[in-house]
JSON list of C-alpha atoms in Angstrom, two decimals:
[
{"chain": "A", "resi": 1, "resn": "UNK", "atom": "CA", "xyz": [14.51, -34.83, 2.45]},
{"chain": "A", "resi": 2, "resn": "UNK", "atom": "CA", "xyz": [11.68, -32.97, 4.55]},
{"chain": "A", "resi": 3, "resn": "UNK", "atom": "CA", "xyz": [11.44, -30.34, 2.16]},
{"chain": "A", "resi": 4, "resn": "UNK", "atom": "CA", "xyz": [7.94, -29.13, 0.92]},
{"chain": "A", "resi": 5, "resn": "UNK", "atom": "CA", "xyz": [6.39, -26.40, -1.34]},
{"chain": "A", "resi": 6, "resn": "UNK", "atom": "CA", "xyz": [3.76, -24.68, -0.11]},
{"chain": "A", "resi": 7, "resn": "UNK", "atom": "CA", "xyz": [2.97, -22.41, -2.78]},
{"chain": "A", "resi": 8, "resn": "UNK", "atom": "CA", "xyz": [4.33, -20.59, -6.05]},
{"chain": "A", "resi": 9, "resn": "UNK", "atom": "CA", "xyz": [2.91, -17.55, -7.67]},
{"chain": "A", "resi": 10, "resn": "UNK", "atom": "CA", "xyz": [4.20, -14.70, -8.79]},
{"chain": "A", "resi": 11, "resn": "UNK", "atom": "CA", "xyz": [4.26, -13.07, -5.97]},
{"chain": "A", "resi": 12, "resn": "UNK", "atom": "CA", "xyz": [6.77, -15.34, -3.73]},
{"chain": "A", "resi": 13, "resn": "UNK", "atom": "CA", "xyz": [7.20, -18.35, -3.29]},
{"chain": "A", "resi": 14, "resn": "UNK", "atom": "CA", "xyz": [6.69, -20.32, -0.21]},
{"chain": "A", "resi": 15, "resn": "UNK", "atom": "CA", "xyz": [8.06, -23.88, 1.22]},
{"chain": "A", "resi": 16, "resn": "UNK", "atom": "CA", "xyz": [9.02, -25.16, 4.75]},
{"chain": "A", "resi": 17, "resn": "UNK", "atom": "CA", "xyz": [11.36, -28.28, 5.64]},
{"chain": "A", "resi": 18, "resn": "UNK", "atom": "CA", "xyz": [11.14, -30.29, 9.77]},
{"chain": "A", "resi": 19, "resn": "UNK", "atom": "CA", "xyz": [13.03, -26.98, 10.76]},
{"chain": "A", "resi": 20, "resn": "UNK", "atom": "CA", "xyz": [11.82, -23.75, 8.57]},
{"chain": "A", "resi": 21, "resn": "UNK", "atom": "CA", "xyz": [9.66, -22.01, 7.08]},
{"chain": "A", "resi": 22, "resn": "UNK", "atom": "CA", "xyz": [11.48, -20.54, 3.20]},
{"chain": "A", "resi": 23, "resn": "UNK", "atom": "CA", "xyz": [9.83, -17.24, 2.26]},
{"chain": "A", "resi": 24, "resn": "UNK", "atom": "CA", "xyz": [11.47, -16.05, -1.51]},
{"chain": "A", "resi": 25, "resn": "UNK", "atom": "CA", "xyz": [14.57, -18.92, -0.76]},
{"chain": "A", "resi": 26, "resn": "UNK", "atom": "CA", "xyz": [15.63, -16.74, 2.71]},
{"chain": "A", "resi": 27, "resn": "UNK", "atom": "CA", "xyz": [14.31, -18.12, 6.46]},
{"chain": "A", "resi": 28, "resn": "UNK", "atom": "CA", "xyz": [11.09, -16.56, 7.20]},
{"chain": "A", "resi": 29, "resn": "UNK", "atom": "CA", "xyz": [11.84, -15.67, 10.62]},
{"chain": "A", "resi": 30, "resn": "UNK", "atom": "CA", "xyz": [9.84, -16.58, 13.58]},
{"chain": "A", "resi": 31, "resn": "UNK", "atom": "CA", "xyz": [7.79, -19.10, 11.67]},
{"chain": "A", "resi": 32, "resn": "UNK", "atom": "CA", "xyz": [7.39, -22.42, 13.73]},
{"chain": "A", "resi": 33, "resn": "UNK", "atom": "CA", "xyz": [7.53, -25.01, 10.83]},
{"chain": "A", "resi": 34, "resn": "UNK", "atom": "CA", "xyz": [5.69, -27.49, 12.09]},
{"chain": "A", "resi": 35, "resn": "UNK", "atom": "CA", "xyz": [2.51, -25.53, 12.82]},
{"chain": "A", "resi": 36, "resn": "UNK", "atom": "CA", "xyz": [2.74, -23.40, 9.87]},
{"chain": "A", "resi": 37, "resn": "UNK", "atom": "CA", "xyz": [-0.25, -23.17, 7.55]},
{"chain": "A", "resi": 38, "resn": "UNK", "atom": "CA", "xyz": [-2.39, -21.05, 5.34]},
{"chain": "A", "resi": 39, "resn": "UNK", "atom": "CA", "xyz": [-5.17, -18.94, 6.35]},
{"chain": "A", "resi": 40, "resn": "UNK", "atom": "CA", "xyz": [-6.02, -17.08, 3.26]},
{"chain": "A", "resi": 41, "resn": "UNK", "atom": "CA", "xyz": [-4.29, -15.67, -0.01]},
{"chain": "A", "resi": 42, "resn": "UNK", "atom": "CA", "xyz": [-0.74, -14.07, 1.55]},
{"chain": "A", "resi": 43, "resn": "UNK", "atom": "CA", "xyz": [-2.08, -14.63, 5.55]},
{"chain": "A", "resi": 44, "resn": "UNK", "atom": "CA", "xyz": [-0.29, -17.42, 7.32]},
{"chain": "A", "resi": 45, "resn": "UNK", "atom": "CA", "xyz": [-0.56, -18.37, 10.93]},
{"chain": "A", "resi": 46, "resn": "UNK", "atom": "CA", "xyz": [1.43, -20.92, 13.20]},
{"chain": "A", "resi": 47, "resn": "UNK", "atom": "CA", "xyz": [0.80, -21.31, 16.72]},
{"chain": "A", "resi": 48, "resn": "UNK", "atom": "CA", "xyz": [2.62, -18.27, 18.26]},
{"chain": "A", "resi": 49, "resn": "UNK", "atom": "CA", "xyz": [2.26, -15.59, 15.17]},
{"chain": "A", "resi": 50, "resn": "UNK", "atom": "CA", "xyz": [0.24, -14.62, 12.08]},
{"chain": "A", "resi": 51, "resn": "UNK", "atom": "CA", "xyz": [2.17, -13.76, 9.15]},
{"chain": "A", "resi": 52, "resn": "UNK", "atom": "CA", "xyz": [1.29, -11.67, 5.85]},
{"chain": "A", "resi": 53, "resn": "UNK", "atom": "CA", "xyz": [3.53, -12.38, 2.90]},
{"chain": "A", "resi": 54, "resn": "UNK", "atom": "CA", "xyz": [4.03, -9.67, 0.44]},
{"chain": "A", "resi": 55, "resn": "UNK", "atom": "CA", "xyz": [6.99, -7.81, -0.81]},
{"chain": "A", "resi": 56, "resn": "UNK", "atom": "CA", "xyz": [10.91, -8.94, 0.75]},
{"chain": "A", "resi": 57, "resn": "UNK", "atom": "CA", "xyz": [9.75, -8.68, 4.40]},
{"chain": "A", "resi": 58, "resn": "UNK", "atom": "CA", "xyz": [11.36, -12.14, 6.05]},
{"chain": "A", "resi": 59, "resn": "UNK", "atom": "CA", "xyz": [9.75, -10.87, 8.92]},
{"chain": "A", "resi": 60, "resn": "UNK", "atom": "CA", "xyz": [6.65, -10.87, 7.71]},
{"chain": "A", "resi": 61, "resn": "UNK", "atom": "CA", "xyz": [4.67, -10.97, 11.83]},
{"chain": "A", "resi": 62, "resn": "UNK", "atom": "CA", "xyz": [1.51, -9.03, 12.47]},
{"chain": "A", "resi": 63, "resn": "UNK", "atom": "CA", "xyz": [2.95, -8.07, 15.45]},
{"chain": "A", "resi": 64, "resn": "UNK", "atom": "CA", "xyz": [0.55, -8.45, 18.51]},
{"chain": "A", "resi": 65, "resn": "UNK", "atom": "CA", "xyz": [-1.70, -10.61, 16.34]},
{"chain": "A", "resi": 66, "resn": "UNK", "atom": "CA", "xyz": [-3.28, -13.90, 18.33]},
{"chain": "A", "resi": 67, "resn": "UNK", "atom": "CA", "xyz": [-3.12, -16.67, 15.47]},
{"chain": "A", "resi": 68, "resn": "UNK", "atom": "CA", "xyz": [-6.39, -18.61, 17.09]},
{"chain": "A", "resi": 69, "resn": "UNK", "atom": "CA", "xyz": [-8.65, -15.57, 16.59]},
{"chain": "A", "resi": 70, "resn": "UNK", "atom": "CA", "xyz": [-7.19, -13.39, 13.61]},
{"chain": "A", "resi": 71, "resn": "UNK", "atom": "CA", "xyz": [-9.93, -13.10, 10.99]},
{"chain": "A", "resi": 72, "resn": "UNK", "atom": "CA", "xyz": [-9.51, -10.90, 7.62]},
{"chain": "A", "resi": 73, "resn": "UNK", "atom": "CA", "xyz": [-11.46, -8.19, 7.58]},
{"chain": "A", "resi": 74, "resn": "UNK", "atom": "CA", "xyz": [-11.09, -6.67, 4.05]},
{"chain": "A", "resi": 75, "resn": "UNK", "atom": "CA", "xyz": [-7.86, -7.76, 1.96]},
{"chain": "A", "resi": 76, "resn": "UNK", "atom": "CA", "xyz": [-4.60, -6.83, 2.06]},
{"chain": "A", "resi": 77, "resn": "UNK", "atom": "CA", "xyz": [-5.44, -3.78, 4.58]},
{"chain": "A", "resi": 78, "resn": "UNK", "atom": "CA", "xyz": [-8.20, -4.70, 7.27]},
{"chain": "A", "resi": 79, "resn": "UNK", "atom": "CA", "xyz": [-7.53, -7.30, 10.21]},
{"chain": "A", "resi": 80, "resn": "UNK", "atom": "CA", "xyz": [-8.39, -8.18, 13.36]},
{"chain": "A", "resi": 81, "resn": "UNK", "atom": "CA", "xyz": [-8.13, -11.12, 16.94]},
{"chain": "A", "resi": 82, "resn": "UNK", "atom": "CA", "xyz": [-10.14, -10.65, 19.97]},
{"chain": "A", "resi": 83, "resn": "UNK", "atom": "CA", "xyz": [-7.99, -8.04, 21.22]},
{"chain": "A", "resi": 84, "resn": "UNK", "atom": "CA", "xyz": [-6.65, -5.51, 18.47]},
{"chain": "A", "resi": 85, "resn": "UNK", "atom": "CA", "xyz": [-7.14, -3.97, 14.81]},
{"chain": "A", "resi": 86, "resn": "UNK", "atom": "CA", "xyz": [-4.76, -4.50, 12.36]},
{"chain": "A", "resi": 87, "resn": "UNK", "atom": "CA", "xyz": [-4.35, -1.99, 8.84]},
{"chain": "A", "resi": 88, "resn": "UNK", "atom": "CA", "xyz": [-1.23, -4.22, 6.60]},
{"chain": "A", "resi": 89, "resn": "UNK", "atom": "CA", "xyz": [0.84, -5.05, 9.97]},
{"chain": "A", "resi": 90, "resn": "UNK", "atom": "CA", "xyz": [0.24, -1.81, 12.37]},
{"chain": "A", "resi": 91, "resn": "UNK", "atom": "CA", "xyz": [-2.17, -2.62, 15.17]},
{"chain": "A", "resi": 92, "resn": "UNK", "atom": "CA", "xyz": [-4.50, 0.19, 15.73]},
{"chain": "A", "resi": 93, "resn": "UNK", "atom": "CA", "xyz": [-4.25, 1.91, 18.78]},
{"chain": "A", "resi": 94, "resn": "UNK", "atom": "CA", "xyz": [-7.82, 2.06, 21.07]},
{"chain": "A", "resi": 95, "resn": "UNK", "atom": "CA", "xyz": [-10.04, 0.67, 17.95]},
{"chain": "A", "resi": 96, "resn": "UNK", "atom": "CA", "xyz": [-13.15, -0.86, 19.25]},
{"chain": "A", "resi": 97, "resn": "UNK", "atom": "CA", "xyz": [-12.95, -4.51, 18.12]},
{"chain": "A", "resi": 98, "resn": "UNK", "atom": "CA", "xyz": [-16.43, -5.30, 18.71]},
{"chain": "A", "resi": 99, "resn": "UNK", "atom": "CA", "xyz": [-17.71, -2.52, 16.56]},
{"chain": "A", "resi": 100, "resn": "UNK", "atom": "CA", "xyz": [-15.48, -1.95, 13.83]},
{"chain": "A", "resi": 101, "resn": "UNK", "atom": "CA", "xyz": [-16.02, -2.17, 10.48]},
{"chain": "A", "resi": 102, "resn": "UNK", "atom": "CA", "xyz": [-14.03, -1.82, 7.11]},
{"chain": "A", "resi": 103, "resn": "UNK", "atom": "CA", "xyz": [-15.75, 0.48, 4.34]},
{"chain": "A", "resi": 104, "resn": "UNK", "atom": "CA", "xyz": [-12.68, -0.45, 1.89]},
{"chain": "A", "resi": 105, "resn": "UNK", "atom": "CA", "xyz": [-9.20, -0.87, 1.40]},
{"chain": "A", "resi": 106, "resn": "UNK", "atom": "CA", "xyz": [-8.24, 2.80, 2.72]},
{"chain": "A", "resi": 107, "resn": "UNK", "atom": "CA", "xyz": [-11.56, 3.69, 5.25]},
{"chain": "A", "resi": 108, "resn": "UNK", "atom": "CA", "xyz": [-12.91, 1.90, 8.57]},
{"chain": "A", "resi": 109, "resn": "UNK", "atom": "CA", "xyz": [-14.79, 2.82, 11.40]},
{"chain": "A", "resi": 110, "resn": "UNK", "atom": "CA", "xyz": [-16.10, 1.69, 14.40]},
{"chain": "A", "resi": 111, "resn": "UNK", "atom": "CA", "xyz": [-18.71, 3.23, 17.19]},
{"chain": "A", "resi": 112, "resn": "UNK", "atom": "CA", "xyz": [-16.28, 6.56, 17.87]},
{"chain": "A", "resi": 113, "resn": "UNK", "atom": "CA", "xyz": [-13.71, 7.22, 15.33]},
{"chain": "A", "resi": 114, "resn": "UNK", "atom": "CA", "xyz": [-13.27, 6.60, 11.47]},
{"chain": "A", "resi": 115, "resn": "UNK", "atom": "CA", "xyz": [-10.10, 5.38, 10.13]},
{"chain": "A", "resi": 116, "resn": "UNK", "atom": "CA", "xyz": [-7.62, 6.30, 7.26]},
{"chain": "A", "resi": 117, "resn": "UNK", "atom": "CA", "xyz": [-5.59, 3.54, 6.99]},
{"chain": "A", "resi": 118, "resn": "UNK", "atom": "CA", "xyz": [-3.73, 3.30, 10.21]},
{"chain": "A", "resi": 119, "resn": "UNK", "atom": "CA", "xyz": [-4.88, 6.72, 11.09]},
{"chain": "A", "resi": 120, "resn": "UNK", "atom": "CA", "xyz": [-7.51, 7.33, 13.62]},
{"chain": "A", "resi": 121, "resn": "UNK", "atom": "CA", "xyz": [-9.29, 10.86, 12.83]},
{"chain": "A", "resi": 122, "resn": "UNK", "atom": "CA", "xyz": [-9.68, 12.63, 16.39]},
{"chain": "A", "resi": 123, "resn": "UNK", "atom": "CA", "xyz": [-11.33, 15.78, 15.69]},
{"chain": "A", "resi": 124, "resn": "UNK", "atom": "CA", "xyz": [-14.27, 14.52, 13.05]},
{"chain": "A", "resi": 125, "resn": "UNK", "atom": "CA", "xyz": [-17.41, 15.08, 14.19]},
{"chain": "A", "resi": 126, "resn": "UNK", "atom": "CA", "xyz": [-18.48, 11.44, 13.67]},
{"chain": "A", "resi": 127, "resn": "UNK", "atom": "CA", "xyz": [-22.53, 11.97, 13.32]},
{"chain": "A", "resi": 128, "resn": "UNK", "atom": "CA", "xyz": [-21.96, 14.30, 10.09]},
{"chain": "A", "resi": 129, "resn": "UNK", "atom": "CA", "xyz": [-18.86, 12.46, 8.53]},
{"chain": "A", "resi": 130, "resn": "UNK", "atom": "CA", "xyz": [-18.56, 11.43, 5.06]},
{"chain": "A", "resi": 131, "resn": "UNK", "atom": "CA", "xyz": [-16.30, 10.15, 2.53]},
{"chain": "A", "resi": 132, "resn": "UNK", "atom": "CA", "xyz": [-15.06, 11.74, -0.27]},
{"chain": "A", "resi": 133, "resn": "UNK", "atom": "CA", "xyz": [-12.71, 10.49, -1.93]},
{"chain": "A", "resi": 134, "resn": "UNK", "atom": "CA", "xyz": [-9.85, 7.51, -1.13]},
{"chain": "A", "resi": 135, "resn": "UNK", "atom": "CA", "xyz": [-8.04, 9.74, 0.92]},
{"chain": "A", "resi": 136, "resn": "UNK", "atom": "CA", "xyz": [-10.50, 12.69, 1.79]},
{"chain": "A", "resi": 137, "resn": "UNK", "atom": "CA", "xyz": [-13.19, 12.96, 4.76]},
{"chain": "A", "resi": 138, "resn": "UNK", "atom": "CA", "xyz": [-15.44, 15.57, 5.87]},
{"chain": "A", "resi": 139, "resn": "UNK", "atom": "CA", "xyz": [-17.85, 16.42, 8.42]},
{"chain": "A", "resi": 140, "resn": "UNK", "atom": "CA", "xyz": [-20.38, 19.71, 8.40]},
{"chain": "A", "resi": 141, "resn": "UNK", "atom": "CA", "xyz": [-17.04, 21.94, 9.55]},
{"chain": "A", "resi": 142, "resn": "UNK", "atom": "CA", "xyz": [-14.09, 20.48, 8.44]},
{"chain": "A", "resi": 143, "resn": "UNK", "atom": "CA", "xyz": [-12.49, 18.71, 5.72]},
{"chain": "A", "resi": 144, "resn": "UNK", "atom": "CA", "xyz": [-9.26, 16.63, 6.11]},
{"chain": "A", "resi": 145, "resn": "UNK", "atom": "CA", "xyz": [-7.22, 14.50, 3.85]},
{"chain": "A", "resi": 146, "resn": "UNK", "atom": "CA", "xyz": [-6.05, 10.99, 5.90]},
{"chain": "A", "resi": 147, "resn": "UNK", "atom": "CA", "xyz": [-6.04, 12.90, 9.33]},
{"chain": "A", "resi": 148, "resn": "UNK", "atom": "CA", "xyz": [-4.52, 16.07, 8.63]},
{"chain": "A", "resi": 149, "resn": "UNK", "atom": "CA", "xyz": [-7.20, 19.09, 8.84]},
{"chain": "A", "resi": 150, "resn": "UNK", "atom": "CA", "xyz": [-7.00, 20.94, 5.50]},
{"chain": "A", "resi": 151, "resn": "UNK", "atom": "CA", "xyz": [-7.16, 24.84, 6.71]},
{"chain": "A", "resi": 152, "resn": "UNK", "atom": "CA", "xyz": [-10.24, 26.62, 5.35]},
{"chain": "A", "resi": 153, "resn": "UNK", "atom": "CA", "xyz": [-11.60, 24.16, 3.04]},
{"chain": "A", "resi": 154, "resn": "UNK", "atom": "CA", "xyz": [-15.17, 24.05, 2.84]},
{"chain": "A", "resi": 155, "resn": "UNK", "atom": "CA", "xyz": [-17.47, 20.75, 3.50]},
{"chain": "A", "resi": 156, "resn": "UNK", "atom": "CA", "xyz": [-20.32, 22.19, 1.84]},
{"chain": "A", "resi": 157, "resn": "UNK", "atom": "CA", "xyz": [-18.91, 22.00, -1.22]},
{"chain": "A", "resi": 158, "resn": "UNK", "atom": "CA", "xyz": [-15.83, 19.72, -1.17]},
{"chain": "A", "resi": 159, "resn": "UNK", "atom": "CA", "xyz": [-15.11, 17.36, -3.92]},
{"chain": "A", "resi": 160, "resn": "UNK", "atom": "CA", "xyz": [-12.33, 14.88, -4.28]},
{"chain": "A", "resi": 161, "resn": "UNK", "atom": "CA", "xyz": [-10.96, 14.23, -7.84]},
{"chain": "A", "resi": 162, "resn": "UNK", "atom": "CA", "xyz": [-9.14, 10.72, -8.74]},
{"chain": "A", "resi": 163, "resn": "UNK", "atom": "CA", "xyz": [-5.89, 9.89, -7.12]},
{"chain": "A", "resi": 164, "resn": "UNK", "atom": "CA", "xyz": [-4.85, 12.82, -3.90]},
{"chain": "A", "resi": 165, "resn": "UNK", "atom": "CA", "xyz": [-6.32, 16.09, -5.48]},
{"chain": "A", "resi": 166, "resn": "UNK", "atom": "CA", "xyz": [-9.78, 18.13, -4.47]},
{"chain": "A", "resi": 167, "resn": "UNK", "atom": "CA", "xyz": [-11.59, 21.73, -4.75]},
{"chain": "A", "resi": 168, "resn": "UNK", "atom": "CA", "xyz": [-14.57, 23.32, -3.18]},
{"chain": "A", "resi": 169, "resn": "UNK", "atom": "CA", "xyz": [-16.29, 26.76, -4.24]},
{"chain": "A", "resi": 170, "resn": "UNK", "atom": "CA", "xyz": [-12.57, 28.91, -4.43]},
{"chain": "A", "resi": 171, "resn": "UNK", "atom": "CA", "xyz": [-9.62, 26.58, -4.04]},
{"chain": "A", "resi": 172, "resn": "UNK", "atom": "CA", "xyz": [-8.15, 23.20, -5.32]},
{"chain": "A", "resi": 173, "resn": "UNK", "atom": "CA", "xyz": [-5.96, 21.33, -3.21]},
{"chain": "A", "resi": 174, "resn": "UNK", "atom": "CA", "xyz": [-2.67, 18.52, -3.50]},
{"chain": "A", "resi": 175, "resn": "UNK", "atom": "CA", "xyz": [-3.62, 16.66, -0.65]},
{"chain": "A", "resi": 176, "resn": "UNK", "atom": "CA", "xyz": [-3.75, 18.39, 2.18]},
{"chain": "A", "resi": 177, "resn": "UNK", "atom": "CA", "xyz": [-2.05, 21.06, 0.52]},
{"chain": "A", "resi": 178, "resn": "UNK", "atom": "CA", "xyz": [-4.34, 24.47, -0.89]},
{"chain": "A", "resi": 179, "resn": "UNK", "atom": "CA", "xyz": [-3.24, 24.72, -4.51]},
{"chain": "A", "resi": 180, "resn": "UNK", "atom": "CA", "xyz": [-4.25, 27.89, -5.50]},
{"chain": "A", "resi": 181, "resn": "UNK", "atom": "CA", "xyz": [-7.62, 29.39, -6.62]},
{"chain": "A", "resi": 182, "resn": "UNK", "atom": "CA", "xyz": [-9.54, 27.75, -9.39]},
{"chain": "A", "resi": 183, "resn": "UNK", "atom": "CA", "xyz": [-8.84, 28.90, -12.53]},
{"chain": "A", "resi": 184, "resn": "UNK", "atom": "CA", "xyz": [-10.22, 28.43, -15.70]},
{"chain": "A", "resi": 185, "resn": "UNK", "atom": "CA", "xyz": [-7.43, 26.29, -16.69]},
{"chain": "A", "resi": 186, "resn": "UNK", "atom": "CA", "xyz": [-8.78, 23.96, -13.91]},
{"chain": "A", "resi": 187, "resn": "UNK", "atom": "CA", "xyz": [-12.44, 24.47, -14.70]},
{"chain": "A", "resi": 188, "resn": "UNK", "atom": "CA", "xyz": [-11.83, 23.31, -18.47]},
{"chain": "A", "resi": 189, "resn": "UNK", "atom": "CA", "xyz": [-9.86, 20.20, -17.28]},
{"chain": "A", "resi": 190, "resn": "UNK", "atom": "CA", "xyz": [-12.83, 19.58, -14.37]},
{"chain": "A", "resi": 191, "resn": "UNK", "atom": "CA", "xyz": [-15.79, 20.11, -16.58]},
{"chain": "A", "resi": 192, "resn": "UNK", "atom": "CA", "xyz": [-18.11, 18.92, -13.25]},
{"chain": "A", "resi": 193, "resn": "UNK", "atom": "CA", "xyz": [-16.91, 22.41, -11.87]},
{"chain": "A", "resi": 194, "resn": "UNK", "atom": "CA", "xyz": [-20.13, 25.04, -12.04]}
]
């Protein structure tokens, strides 16, 4: 019997016999058993693919990824080789390898463009960006929540609550969404309101 246990937790578990790699008891497909290994926490690499192991996925491949120079940028999210970025498993088109850098699990940037997850932000004006919240950005003219433009917000005074909601001066906004006017209702339940 060539059958070995690579790990238990939780999670999944993980083992590999002469022939296969077992992700959860099913084939992890594509894995090359014999060159199989750990790189860190859920990353795996063999010598044709890297691999992140989470959820039911049995084809777990960063697509694209090159397994002799994949390096973990910021957990679970941030990746990258020599050639590409990675956010989870979706390579990120045009990203400047040499110069990009993770903020944190949700923001990255590197020397043009800043990054919501696997969403490059075109029309920011880069200079003046800033973060506001997990999923809100703004510069000194817009204001945008992942990539999308939210129409008529204003930068000047945008502020991102917890979790996908915002206001500035007249409005509060459901993601990219406008809301409504603020209220009182709102002002008593966002006491940092003026």
């Amino acid at each position: 019997a060539s059958f070995e246990t690579l790990t238990t937790s939780t999670k999944f578990s993980l083992g590999k016999d002469k022939n296969h790699v077992f992700f959860n008891d099913q084939i992890l497909q594509n894995a090359d058993a014999t060159t199989f290994k750990s790189i860190q926490t859920a990353y795996y690499k063999d010598k044709n693919n890297v691999f992140v192991l989470q959820g039911t996925n049995v084809d777990a491949r960063i697509l694209g990824a090159d397994p002799n120079t994949f390096e973990i940028i910021y957990e679970f999210s941030w990746t990258k080789d020599k050639n590409n970025v990675f956010y989870d498993r979706q390579k990120i088109a045009n990203a400047n390898v040499k110069t990009f850098t993770a903020i944190d699990e949700n923001w990255a940037k590197d020397d043009k463009y800043y990054y919501n997850k696997e969403n490059k932000i075109d029309s920011l004006d880069y200079q003046s960006a800033q973060i506001v919240g997990a999923n809100y950005i703004k510069d000194q003219n817009k204001v945008f929540y992942e990539n999308k433009l939210i129409p008529n917000a204003n930068p000047k005074t945008f502020k991102a609550n917890l979790y996908n909601s915002a206001y500035d001066d007249k409005y509060r906004y459901n993601y990219e969404k406008n809301a409504g006017p603020i209220n009182e209702e709102y002002k008593n339940k966002h006491k940092e309101i003026k």
